[in-house]
Coordinates of C-alpha atoms in Angstrom, one line a residue:
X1 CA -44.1 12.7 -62.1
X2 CA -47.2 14.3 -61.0
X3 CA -49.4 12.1 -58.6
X4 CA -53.1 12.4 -58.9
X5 CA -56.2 10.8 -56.7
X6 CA -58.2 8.7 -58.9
X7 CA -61.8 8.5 -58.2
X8 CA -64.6 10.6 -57.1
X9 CA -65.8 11.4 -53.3
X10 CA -65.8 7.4 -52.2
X11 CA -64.7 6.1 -49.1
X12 CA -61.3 5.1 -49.0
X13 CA -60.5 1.6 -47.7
X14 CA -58.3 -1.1 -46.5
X15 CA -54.6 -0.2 -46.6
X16 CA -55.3 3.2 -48.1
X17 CA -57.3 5.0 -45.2
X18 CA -59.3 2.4 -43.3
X19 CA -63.2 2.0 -43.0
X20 CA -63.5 6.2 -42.4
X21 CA -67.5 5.7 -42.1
X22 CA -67.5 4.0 -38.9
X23 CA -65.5 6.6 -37.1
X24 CA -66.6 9.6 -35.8
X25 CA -65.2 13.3 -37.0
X26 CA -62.9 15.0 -34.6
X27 CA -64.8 17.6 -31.9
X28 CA -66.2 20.6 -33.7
X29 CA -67.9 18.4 -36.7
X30 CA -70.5 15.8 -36.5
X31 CA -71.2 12.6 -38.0
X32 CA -68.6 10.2 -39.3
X33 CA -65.3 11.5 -41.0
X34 CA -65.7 12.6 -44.4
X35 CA -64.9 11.0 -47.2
X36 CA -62.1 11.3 -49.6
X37 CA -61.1 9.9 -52.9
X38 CA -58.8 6.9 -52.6
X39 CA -54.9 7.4 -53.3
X40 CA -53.9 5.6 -56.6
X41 CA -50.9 3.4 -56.3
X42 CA -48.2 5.6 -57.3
X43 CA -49.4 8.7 -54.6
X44 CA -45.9 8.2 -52.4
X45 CA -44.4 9.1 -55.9
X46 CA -40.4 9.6 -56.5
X47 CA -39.3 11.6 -53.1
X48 CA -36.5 13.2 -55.1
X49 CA -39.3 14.9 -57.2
X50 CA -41.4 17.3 -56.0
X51 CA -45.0 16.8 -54.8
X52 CA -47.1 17.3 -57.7
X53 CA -50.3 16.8 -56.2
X54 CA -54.4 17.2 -57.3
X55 CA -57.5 15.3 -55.7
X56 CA -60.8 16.1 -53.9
X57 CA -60.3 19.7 -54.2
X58 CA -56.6 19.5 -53.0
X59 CA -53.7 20.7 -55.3
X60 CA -49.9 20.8 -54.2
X61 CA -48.0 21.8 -56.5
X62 CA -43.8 21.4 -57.3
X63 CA -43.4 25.2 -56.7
X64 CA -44.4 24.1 -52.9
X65 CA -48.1 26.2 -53.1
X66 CA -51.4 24.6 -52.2
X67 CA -54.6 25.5 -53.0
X68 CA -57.8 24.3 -50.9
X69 CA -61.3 24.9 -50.9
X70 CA -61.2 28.4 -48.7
X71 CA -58.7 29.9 -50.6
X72 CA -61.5 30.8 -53.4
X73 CA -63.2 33.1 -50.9
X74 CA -60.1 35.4 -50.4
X75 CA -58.4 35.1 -53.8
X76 CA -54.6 36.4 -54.1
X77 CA -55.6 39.5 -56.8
X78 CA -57.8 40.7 -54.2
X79 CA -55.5 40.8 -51.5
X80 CA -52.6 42.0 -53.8
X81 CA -55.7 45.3 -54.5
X82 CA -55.8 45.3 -50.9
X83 CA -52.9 45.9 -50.1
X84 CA -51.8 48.3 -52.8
X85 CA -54.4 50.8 -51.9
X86 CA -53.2 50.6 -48.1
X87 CA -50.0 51.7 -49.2
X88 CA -51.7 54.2 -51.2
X89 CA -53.0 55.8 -48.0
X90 CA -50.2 55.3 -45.6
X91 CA -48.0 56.9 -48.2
X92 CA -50.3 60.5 -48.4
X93 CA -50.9 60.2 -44.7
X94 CA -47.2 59.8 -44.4
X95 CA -46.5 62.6 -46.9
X96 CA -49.3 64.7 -44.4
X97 CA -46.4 64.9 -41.7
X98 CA -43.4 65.6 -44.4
X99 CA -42.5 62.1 -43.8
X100 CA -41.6 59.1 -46.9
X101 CA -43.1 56.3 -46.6
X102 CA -40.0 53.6 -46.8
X103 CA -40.5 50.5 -49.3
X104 CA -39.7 48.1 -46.3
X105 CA -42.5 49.0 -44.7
X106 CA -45.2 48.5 -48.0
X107 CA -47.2 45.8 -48.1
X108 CA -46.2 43.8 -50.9
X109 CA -49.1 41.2 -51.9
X110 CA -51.5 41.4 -48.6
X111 CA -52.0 38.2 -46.7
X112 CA -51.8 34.9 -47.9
X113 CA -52.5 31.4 -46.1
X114 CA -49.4 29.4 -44.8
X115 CA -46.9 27.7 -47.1
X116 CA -47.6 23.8 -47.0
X117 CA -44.0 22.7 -45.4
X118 CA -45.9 25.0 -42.5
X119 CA -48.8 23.0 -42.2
X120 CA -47.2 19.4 -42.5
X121 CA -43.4 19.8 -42.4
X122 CA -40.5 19.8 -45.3
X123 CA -41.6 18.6 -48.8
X124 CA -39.1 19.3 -51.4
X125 CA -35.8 17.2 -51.6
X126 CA -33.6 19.9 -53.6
X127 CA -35.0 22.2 -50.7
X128 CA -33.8 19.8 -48.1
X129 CA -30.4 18.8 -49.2
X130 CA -29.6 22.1 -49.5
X131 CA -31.1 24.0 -46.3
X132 CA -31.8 21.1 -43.9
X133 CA -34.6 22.3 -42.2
X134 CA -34.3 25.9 -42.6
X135 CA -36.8 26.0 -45.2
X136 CA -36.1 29.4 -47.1
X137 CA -38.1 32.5 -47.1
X138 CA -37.7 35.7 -48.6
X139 CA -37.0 39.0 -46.7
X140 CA -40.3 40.0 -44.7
X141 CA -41.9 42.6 -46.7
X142 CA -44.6 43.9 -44.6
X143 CA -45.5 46.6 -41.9
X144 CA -45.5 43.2 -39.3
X145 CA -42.0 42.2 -40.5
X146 CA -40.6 45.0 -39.5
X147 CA -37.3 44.7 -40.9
X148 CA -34.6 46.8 -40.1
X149 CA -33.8 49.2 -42.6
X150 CA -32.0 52.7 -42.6
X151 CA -35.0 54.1 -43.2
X152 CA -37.2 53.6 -40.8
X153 CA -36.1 56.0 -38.0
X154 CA -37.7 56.4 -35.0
X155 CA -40.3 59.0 -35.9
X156 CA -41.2 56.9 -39.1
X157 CA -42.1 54.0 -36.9
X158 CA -44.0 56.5 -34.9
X159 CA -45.9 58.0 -37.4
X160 CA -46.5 54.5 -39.6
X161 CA -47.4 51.9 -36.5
X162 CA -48.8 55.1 -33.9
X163 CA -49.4 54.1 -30.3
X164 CA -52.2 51.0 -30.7
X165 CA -52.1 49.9 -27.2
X166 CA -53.7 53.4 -26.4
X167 CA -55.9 53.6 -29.0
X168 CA -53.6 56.1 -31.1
X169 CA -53.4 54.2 -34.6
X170 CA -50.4 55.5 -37.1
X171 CA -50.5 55.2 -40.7
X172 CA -51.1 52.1 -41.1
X173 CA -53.9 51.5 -39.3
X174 CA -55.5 54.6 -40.1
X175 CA -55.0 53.1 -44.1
X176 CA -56.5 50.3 -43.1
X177 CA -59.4 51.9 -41.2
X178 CA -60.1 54.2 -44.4
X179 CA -60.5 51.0 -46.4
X180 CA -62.0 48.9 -44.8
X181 CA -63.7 50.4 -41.4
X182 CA -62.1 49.4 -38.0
X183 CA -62.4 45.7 -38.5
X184 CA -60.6 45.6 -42.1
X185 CA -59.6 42.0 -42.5
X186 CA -63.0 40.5 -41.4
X187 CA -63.2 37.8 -44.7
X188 CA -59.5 36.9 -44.1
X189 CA -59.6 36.4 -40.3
X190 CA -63.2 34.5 -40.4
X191 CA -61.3 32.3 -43.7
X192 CA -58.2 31.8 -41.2
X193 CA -60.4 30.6 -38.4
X194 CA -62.1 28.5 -40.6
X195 CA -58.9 26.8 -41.7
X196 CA -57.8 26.7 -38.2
X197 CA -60.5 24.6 -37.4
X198 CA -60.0 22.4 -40.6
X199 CA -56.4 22.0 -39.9
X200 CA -56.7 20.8 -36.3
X201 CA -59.3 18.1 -37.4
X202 CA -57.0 17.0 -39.8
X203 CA -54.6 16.1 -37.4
X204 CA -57.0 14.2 -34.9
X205 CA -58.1 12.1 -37.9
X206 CA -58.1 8.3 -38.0
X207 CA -56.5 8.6 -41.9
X208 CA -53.8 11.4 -41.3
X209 CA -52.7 9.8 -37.5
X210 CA -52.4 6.5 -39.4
X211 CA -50.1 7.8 -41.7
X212 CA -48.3 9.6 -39.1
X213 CA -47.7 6.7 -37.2
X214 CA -46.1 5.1 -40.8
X215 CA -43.9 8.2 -41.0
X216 CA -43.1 7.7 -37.7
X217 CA -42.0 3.9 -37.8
X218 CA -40.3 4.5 -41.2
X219 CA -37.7 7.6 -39.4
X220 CA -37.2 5.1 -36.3
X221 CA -35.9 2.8 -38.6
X222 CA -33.0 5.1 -39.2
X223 CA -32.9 6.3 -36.0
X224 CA -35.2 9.3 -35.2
X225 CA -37.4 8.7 -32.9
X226 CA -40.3 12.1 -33.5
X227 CA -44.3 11.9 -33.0
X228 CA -45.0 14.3 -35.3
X229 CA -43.4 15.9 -38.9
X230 CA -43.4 19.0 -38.1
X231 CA -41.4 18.1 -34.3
X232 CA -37.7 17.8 -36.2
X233 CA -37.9 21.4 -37.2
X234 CA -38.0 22.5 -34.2
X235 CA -35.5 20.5 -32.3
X236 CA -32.6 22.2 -31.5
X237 CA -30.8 18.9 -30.8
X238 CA -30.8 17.9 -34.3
X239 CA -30.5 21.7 -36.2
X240 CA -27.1 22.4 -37.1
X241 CA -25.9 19.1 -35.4
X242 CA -22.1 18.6 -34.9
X243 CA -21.5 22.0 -35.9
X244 CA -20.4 25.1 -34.0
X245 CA -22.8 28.1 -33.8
X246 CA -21.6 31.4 -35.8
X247 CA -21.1 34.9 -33.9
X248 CA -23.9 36.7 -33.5
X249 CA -26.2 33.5 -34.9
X250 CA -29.2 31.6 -32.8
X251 CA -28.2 28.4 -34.8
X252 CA -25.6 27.0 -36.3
X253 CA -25.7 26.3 -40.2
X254 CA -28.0 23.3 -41.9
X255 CA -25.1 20.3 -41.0
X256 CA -24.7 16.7 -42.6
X257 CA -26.8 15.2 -39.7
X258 CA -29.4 17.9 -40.1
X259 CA -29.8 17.1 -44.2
X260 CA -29.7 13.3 -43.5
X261 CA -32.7 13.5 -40.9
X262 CA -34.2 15.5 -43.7
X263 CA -33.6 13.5 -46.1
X264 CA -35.2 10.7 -44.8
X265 CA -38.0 12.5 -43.4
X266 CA -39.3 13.3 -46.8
X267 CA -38.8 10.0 -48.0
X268 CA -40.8 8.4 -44.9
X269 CA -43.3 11.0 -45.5
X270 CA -43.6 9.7 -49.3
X271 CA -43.9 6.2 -48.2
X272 CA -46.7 7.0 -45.9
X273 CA -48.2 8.9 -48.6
X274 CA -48.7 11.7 -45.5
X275 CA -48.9 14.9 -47.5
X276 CA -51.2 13.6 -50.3
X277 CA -53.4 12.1 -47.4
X278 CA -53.2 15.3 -45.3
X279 CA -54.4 17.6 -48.3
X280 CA -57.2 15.2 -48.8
X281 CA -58.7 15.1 -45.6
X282 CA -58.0 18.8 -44.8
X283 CA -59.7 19.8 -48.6
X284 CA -63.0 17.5 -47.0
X285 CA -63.0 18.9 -43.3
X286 CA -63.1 22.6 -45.5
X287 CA -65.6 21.9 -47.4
X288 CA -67.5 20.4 -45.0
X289 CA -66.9 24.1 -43.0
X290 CA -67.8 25.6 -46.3
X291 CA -71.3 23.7 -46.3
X292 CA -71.8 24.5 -42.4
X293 CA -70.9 28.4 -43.0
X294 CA -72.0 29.3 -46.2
X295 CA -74.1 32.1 -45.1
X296 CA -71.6 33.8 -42.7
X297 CA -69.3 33.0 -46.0
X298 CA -71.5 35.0 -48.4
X299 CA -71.9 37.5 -46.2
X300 CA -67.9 38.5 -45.8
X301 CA -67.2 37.8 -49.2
X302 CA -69.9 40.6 -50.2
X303 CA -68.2 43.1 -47.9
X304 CA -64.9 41.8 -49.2
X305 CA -66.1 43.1 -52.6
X306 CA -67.2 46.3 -51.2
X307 CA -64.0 46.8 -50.1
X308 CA -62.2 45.7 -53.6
X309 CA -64.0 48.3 -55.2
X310 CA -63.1 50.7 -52.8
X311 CA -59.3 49.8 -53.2
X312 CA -59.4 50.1 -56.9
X313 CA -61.0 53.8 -56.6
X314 CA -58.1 54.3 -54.5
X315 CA -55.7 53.4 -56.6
X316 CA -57.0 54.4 -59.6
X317 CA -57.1 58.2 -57.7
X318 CA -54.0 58.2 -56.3
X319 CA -55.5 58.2 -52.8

């Protein structure tokens, strides 16, 4: 069932959000708190479905992805470019010393803003009664992953990560230098920031602490007691509960009592209406950051499209 906010950019009211216009913005933003379009009836929606979500320049989708107001000024094709002309590079300077460059160590689709269960905690039911917690991820595919492969012996990792810490950069950064001059990520880092600062005002706002206290009251109800929904993750006194912990393992495996508290996390949060509520207010603080910075915006996004352009000569070359 897919849940949408009715309404344009009007305050929110009563039950919903309370009276935002007489509260002040969290530190870093001035004036009152921003507005947001009121959540129809239905927002909590079925909590065995998955969040199907669009409002106020918020969109969560049932695959788990969001999309928010930064995200158009580093889109994913352009970081996917990115990223395949950086391997372009690192493989001929690799190749330069009769090394290969290993496919563990490629980037695969450059760097992408956090999943949404990051940002506010486990979503997705089937997800949930089947991992607990241990919300899965594939196999890290990039040069910071660093996953062990066969491959990668001792002089690759010289030659592909070099000596940073004294100024000797390998492969990679030289790749990334080549492309992009020695501060290559500038539009992605400046975005990050920027959500940074979005994110943390979402969580000191009247609206989203409201419904956080709701999530909070519904779990004590069945016996959790946690502040926050993204504290049971991380609570090694609930992960794996009841169960013993595997050879060689940190944790032991997702348990009953792990998938119950999950279980009825997701349902408090759908009861609360917490993730529709969070995307809504987060998608306002960014635009309001979008509005504050649009110059410093424009500005990186033209050197971002420098740098595109560069990336496709590259590919299109060969290196």
């Amino acid at each position: 069932m897919a849940v949408v906010a009715a309404g344009g950019c009007s305050n929110s009211s009563g039950q919903d959000h309370g009276d935002s216009a007489k509260k002040p913005a969290p530190q870093g933003f001035s004036g009152p708190e921003p507005s947001i379009p009121p959540l129809v009836p239905a927002a909590g929606g079925d909590p065995s479905e998955p969040v199907d979500f669009k409002g106020g320049g918020a969109v969560v989708r049932p695959d788990g992805s969001m999309s928010l107001p930064l995200d158009a000024y580093v889109p994913v094709k352009d970081e996917r470019t990115i990223a395949q002309a950086e391997n372009v590079l690192a493989q001929q300077c690799m190749r330069d010393m009769g090394l290969k460059l290993p496919q563990a160590l490629m980037l695969a689709n450059g760097t992408r803003p956090a999943a949404p269960y990051v940002l506010y905690g486990v979503m997705d039911m089937k997800a949930v009664k089947a991992h607990g917690y241990r919300e899965p991820s594939p196999e890290p595919q990039t040069a910071s992953g660093r996953r062990a492969d066969a491959e990668i012996t001792p002089a690759v990792e010289r030659a592909y990560f070099g000596d940073p810490k004294n100024g000797r950069p390998g492969c990679e950064g030289k790749a990334r230098e080549k492309l992009g001059g020695k501060n290559p990520e500038t539009l992605f880092m400046l975005v990050q920031q920027l959500r940074s600062q979005a994110l943390s005002a979402t969580f000191h706002d009247s609206r989203v602490m409201a419904t956080v206290a709701k999530w909070s009251a519904c779990m004590k109800e069945s016996g959790y007691r946690y502040d926050s929904p993204l504290a049971p993750a991380h609570d090694r006194r609930l992960l794996g509960k009841g169960l013993p912990v595997p050879k060689g393992a940190t944790l032991p495996p997702p348990s009953p009592a792990e998938i119950a508290a999950a279980v009825t996390d997701i349902e408090c949060k759908r009861k609360a209406r917490y993730v529709q509520t969070a995307a809504l207010v987060s998608a306002a603080y960014q635009r309001e950051i979008i509005e504050q910075r649009a110059e410093q915006l424009q500005d990186a996004r033209r050197t971002q499209k420098l740098k595109v352009a560069a990336a496709e000569e590259i590919i299109k070359n060969g290196a």
